[in-house]
XYZ file of N, CA and C in Angstrom:
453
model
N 8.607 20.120 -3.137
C 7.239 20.220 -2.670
C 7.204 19.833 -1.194
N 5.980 20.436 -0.666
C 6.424 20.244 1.273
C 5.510 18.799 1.234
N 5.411 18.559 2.690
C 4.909 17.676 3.231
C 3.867 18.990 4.256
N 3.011 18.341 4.768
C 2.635 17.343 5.023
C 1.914 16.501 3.579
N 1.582 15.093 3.726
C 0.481 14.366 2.635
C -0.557 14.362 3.337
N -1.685 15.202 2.620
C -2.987 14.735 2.512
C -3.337 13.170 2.739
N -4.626 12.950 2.898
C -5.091 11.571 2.878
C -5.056 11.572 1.411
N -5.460 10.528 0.853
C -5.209 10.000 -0.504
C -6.754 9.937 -0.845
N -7.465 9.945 -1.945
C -8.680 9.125 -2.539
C -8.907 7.671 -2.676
N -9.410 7.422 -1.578
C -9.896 5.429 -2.192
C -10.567 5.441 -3.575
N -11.145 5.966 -3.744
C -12.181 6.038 -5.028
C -11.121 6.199 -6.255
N -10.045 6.725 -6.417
C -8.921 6.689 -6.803
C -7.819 5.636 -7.338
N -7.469 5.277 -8.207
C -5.992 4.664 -8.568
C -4.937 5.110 -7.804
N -4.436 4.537 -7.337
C -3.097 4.846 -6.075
C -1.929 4.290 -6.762
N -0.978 4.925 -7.026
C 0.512 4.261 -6.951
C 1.546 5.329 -6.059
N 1.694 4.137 -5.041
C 2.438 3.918 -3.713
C 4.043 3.580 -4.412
N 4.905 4.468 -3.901
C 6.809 4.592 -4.044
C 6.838 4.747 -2.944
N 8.333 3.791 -2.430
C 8.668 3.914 -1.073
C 9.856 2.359 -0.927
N 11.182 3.226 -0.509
C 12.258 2.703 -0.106
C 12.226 2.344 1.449
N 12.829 1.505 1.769
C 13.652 1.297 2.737
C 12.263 1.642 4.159
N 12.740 2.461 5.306
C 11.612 2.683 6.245
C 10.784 3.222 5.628
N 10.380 3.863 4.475
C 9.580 4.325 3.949
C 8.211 3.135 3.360
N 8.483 2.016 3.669
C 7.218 0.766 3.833
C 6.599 1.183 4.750
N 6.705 2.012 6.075
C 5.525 2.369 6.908
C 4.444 3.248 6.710
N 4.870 4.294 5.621
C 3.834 5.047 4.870
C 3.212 4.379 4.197
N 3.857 3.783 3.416
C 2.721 3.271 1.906
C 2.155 1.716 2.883
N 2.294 1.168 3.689
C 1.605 0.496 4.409
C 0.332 1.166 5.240
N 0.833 2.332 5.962
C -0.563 2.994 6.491
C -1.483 3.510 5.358
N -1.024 4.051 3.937
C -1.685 4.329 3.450
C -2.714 2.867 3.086
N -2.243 1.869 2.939
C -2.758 0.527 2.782
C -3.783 0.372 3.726
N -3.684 0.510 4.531
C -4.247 0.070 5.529
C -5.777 0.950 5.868
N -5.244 2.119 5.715
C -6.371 2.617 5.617
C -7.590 2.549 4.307
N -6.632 2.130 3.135
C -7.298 1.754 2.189
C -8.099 0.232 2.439
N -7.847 -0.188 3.001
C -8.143 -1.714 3.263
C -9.764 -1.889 3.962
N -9.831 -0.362 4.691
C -10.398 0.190 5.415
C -12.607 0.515 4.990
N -12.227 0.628 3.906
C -13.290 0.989 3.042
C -12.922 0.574 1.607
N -13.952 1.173 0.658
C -14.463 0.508 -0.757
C -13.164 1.162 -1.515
N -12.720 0.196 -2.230
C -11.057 0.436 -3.189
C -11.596 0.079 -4.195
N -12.325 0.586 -5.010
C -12.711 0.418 -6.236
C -11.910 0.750 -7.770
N -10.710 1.149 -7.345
C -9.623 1.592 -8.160
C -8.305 1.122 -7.846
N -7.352 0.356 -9.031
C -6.608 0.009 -8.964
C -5.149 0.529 -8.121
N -4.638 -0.674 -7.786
C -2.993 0.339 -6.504
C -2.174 -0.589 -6.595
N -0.473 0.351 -6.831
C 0.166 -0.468 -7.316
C 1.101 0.368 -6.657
N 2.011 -0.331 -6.256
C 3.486 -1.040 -4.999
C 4.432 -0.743 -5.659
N 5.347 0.133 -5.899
C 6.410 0.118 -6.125
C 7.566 0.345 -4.442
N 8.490 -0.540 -4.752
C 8.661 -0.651 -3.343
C 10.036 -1.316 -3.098
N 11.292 -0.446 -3.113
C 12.986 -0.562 -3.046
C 13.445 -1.332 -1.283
N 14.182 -2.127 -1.766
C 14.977 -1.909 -0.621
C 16.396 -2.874 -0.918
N 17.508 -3.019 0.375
C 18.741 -3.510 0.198
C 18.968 -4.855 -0.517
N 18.090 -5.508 0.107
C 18.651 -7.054 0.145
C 17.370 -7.900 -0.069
N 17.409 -8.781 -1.354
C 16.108 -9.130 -1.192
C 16.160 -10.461 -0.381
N 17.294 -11.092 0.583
C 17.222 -12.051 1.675
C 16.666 -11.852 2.900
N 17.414 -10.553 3.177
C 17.288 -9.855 4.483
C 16.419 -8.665 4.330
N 16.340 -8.314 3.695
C 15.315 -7.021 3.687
C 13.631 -7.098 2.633
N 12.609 -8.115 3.392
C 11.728 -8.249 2.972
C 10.210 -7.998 3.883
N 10.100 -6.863 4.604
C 9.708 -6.516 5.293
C 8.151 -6.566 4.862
N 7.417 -7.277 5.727
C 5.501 -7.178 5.077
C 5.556 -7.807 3.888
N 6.383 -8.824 3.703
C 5.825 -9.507 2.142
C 4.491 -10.428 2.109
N 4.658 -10.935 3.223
C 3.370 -11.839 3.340
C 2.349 -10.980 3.530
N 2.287 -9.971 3.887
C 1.158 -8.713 4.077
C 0.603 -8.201 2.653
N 1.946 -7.986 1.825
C 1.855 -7.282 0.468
C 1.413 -8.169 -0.102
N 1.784 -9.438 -0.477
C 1.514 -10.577 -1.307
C 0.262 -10.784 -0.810
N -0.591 -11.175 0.377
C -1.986 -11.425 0.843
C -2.880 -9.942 0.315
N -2.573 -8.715 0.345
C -3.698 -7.893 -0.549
C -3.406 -7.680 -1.958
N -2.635 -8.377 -2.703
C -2.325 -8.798 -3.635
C -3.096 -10.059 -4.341
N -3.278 -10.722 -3.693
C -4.126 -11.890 -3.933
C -5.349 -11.486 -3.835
N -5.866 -10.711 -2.085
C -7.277 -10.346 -2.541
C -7.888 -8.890 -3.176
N -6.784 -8.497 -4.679
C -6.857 -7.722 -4.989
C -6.967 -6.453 -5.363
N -6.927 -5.861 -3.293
C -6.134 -4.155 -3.240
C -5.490 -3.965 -3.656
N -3.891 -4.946 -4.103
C -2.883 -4.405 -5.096
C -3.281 -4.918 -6.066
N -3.214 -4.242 -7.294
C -3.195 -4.894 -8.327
C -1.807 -5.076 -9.155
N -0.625 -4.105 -8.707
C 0.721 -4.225 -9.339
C 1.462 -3.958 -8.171
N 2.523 -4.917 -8.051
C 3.332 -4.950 -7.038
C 4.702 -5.016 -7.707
N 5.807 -4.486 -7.475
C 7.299 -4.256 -8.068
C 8.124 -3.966 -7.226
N 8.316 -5.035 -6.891
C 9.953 -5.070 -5.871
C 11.267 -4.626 -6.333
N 11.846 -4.192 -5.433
C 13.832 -3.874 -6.284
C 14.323 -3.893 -5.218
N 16.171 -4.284 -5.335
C 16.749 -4.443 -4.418
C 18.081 -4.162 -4.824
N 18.630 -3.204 -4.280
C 19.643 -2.391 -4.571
C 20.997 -2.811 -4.847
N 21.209 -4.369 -3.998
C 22.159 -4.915 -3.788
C 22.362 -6.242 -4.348
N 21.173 -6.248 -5.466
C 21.438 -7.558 -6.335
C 22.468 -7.065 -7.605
N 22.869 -8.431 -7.950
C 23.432 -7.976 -9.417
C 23.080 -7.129 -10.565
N 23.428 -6.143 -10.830
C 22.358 -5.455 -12.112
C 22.703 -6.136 -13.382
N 21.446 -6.567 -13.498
C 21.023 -6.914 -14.820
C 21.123 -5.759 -15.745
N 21.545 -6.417 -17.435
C 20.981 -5.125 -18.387
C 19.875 -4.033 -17.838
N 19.766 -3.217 -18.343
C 18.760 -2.237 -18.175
C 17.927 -2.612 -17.107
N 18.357 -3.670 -16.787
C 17.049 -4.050 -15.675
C 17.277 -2.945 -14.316
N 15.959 -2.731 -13.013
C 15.682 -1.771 -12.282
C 16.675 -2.132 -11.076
N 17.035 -1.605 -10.417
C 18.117 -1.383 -9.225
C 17.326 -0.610 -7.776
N 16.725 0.667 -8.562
C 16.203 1.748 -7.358
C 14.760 1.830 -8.066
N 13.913 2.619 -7.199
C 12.850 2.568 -7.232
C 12.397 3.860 -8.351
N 13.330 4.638 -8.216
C 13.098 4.797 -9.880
C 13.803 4.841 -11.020
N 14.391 3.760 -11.127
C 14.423 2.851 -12.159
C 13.473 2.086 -12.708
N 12.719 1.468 -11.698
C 11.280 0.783 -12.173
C 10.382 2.199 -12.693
N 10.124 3.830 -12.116
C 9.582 4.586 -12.723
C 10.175 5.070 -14.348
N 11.351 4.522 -14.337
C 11.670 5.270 -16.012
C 11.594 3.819 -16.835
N 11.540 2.652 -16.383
C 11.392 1.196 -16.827
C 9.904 1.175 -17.120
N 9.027 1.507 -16.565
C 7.818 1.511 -16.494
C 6.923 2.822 -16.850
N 7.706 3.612 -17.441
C 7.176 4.956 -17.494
C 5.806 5.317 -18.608
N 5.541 4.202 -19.370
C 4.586 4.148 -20.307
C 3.145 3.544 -19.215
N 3.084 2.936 -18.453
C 2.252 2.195 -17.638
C 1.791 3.461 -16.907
N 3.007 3.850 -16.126
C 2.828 4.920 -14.739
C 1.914 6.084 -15.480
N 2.315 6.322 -16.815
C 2.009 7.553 -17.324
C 0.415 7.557 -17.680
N -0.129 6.263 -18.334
C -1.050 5.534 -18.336
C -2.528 5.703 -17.274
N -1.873 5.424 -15.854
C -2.811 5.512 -14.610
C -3.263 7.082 -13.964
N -1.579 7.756 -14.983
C -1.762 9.126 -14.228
C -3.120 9.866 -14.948
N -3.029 9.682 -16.590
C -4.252 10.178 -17.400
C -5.414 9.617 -16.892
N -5.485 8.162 -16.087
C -6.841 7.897 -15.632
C -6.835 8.380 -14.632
N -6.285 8.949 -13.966
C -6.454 9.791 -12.224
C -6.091 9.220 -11.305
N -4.815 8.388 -11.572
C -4.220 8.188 -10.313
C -3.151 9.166 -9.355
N -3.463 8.538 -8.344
C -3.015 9.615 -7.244
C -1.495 9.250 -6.957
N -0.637 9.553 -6.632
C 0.956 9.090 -6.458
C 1.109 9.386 -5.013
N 2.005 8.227 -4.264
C 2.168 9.063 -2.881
C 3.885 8.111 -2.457
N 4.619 9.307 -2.342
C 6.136 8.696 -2.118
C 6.533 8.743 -0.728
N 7.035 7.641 -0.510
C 7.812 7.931 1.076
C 8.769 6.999 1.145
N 9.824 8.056 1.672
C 11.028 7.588 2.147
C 11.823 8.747 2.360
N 13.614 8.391 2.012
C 14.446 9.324 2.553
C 14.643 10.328 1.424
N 14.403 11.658 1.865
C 14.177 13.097 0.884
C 15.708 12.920 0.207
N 16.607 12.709 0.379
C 17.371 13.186 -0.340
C 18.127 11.685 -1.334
N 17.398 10.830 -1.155
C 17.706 9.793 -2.162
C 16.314 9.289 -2.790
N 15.614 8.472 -2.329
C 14.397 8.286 -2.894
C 13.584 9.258 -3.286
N 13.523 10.530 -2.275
C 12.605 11.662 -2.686
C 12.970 12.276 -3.793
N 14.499 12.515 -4.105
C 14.951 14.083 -4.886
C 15.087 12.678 -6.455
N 15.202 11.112 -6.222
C 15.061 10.685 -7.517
C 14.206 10.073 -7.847
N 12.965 9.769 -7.289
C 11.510 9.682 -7.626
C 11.057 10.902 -8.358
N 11.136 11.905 -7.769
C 10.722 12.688 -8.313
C 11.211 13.549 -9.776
N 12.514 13.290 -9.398
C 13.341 13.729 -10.548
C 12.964 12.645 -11.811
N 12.475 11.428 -11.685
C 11.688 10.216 -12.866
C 10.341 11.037 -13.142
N 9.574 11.260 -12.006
C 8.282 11.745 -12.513
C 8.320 12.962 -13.277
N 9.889 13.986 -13.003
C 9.204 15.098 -13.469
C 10.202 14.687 -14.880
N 10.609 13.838 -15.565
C 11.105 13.035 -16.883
C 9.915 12.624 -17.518
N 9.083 12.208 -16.481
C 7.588 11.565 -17.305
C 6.509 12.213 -17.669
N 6.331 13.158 -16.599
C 5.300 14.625 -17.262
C 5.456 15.885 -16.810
N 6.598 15.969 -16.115
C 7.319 17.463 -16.612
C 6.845 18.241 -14.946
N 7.501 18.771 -15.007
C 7.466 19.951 -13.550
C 5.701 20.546 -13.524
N 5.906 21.280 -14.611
C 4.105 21.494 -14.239
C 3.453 20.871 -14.072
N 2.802 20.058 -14.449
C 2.060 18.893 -14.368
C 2.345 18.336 -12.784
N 3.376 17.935 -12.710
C 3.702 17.415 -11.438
C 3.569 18.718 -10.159
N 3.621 19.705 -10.277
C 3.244 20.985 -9.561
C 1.562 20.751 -9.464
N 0.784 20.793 -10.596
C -0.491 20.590 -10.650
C -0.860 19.362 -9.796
N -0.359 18.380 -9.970
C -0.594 17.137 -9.405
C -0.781 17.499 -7.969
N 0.344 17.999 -7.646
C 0.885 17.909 -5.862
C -0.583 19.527 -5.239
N -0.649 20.305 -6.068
C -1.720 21.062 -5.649
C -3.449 20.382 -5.664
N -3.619 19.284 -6.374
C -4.852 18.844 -6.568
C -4.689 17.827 -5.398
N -3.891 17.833 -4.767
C -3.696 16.421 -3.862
C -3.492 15.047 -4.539
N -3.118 15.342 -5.413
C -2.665 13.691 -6.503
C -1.253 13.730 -6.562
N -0.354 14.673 -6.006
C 1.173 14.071 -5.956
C 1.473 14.253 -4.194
N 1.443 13.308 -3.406
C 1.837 13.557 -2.276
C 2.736 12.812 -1.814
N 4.185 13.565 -0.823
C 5.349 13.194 -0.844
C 5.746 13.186 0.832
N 5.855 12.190 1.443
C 6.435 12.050 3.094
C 7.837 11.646 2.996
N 8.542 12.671 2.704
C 10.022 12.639 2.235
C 10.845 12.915 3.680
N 11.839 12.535 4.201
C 12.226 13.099 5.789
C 13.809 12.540 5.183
């Protein structure tokens, strides 16, 4: 699916995916949400290397977290030990979580991924289209509810 992303719906459920530099999208999208009335839940899924060194905007994420723009926040870090079944990449938390995600999508949430197209993009998406299938996810991305800033 191309890029460009549409603006998103505030009025909307948002769940925000995004690795590595890809925190500058789902942050502007934040931000602009921050912006006006968020009357619908948004939730952070959000990869990166190292959770010592690579914690970029936590005090940012954690503060609209508290005053309740996020309502689900899910960190991963690529370079910790893997646990059993536990999540590694960012979608891992989408097939870990795939009963929840699937959940927000029937209430009308909007999805918006960013990061690098050929790792985060081609396996985010490759989870979503495990969770409701290519059409659906075709439908999504034409209604403006699947939007992807993949580079």
């Amino acid at each position: 699916l191309a890029n460009p992303a549409p603006p998103l719906d505030p009025n909307k459920p948002w769940i925000l995916l995004g690795a590595g530099s890809g925190i500058a999208g789902v942050l502007a999208q934040l931000h602009a949400r921050a912006q006006g009335p968020h009357s619908e839940g948004c939730w952070v899924i959000f990869g990166e290397r190292d959770a010592q060194a690579d914690l970029p905007y936590a005090d940012l994420l954690a503060n609209w977290q508290r005053q309740g723009m996020i309502s689900r926040l899910d960190k991963t870090f690529s370079q910790l030990p893997r646990k059993p079944n536990g999540p590694c990449y960012v979608q891992d938390i989408v097939h870990s979580a795939a009963e929840s995600i699937f959940a927000w999508i029937i209430n009308g949430a909007q999805i918006y991924v960013c990061g690098s197209r050929a790792g985060l993009g081609v396996s985010v998406h490759e989870a979503l289209v495990d969770l409701v299938g290519e059409l659906k996810l075709t439908q999504m991305h034409t209604q403006g509810h699947y939007c992807r800033d993949v580079y």
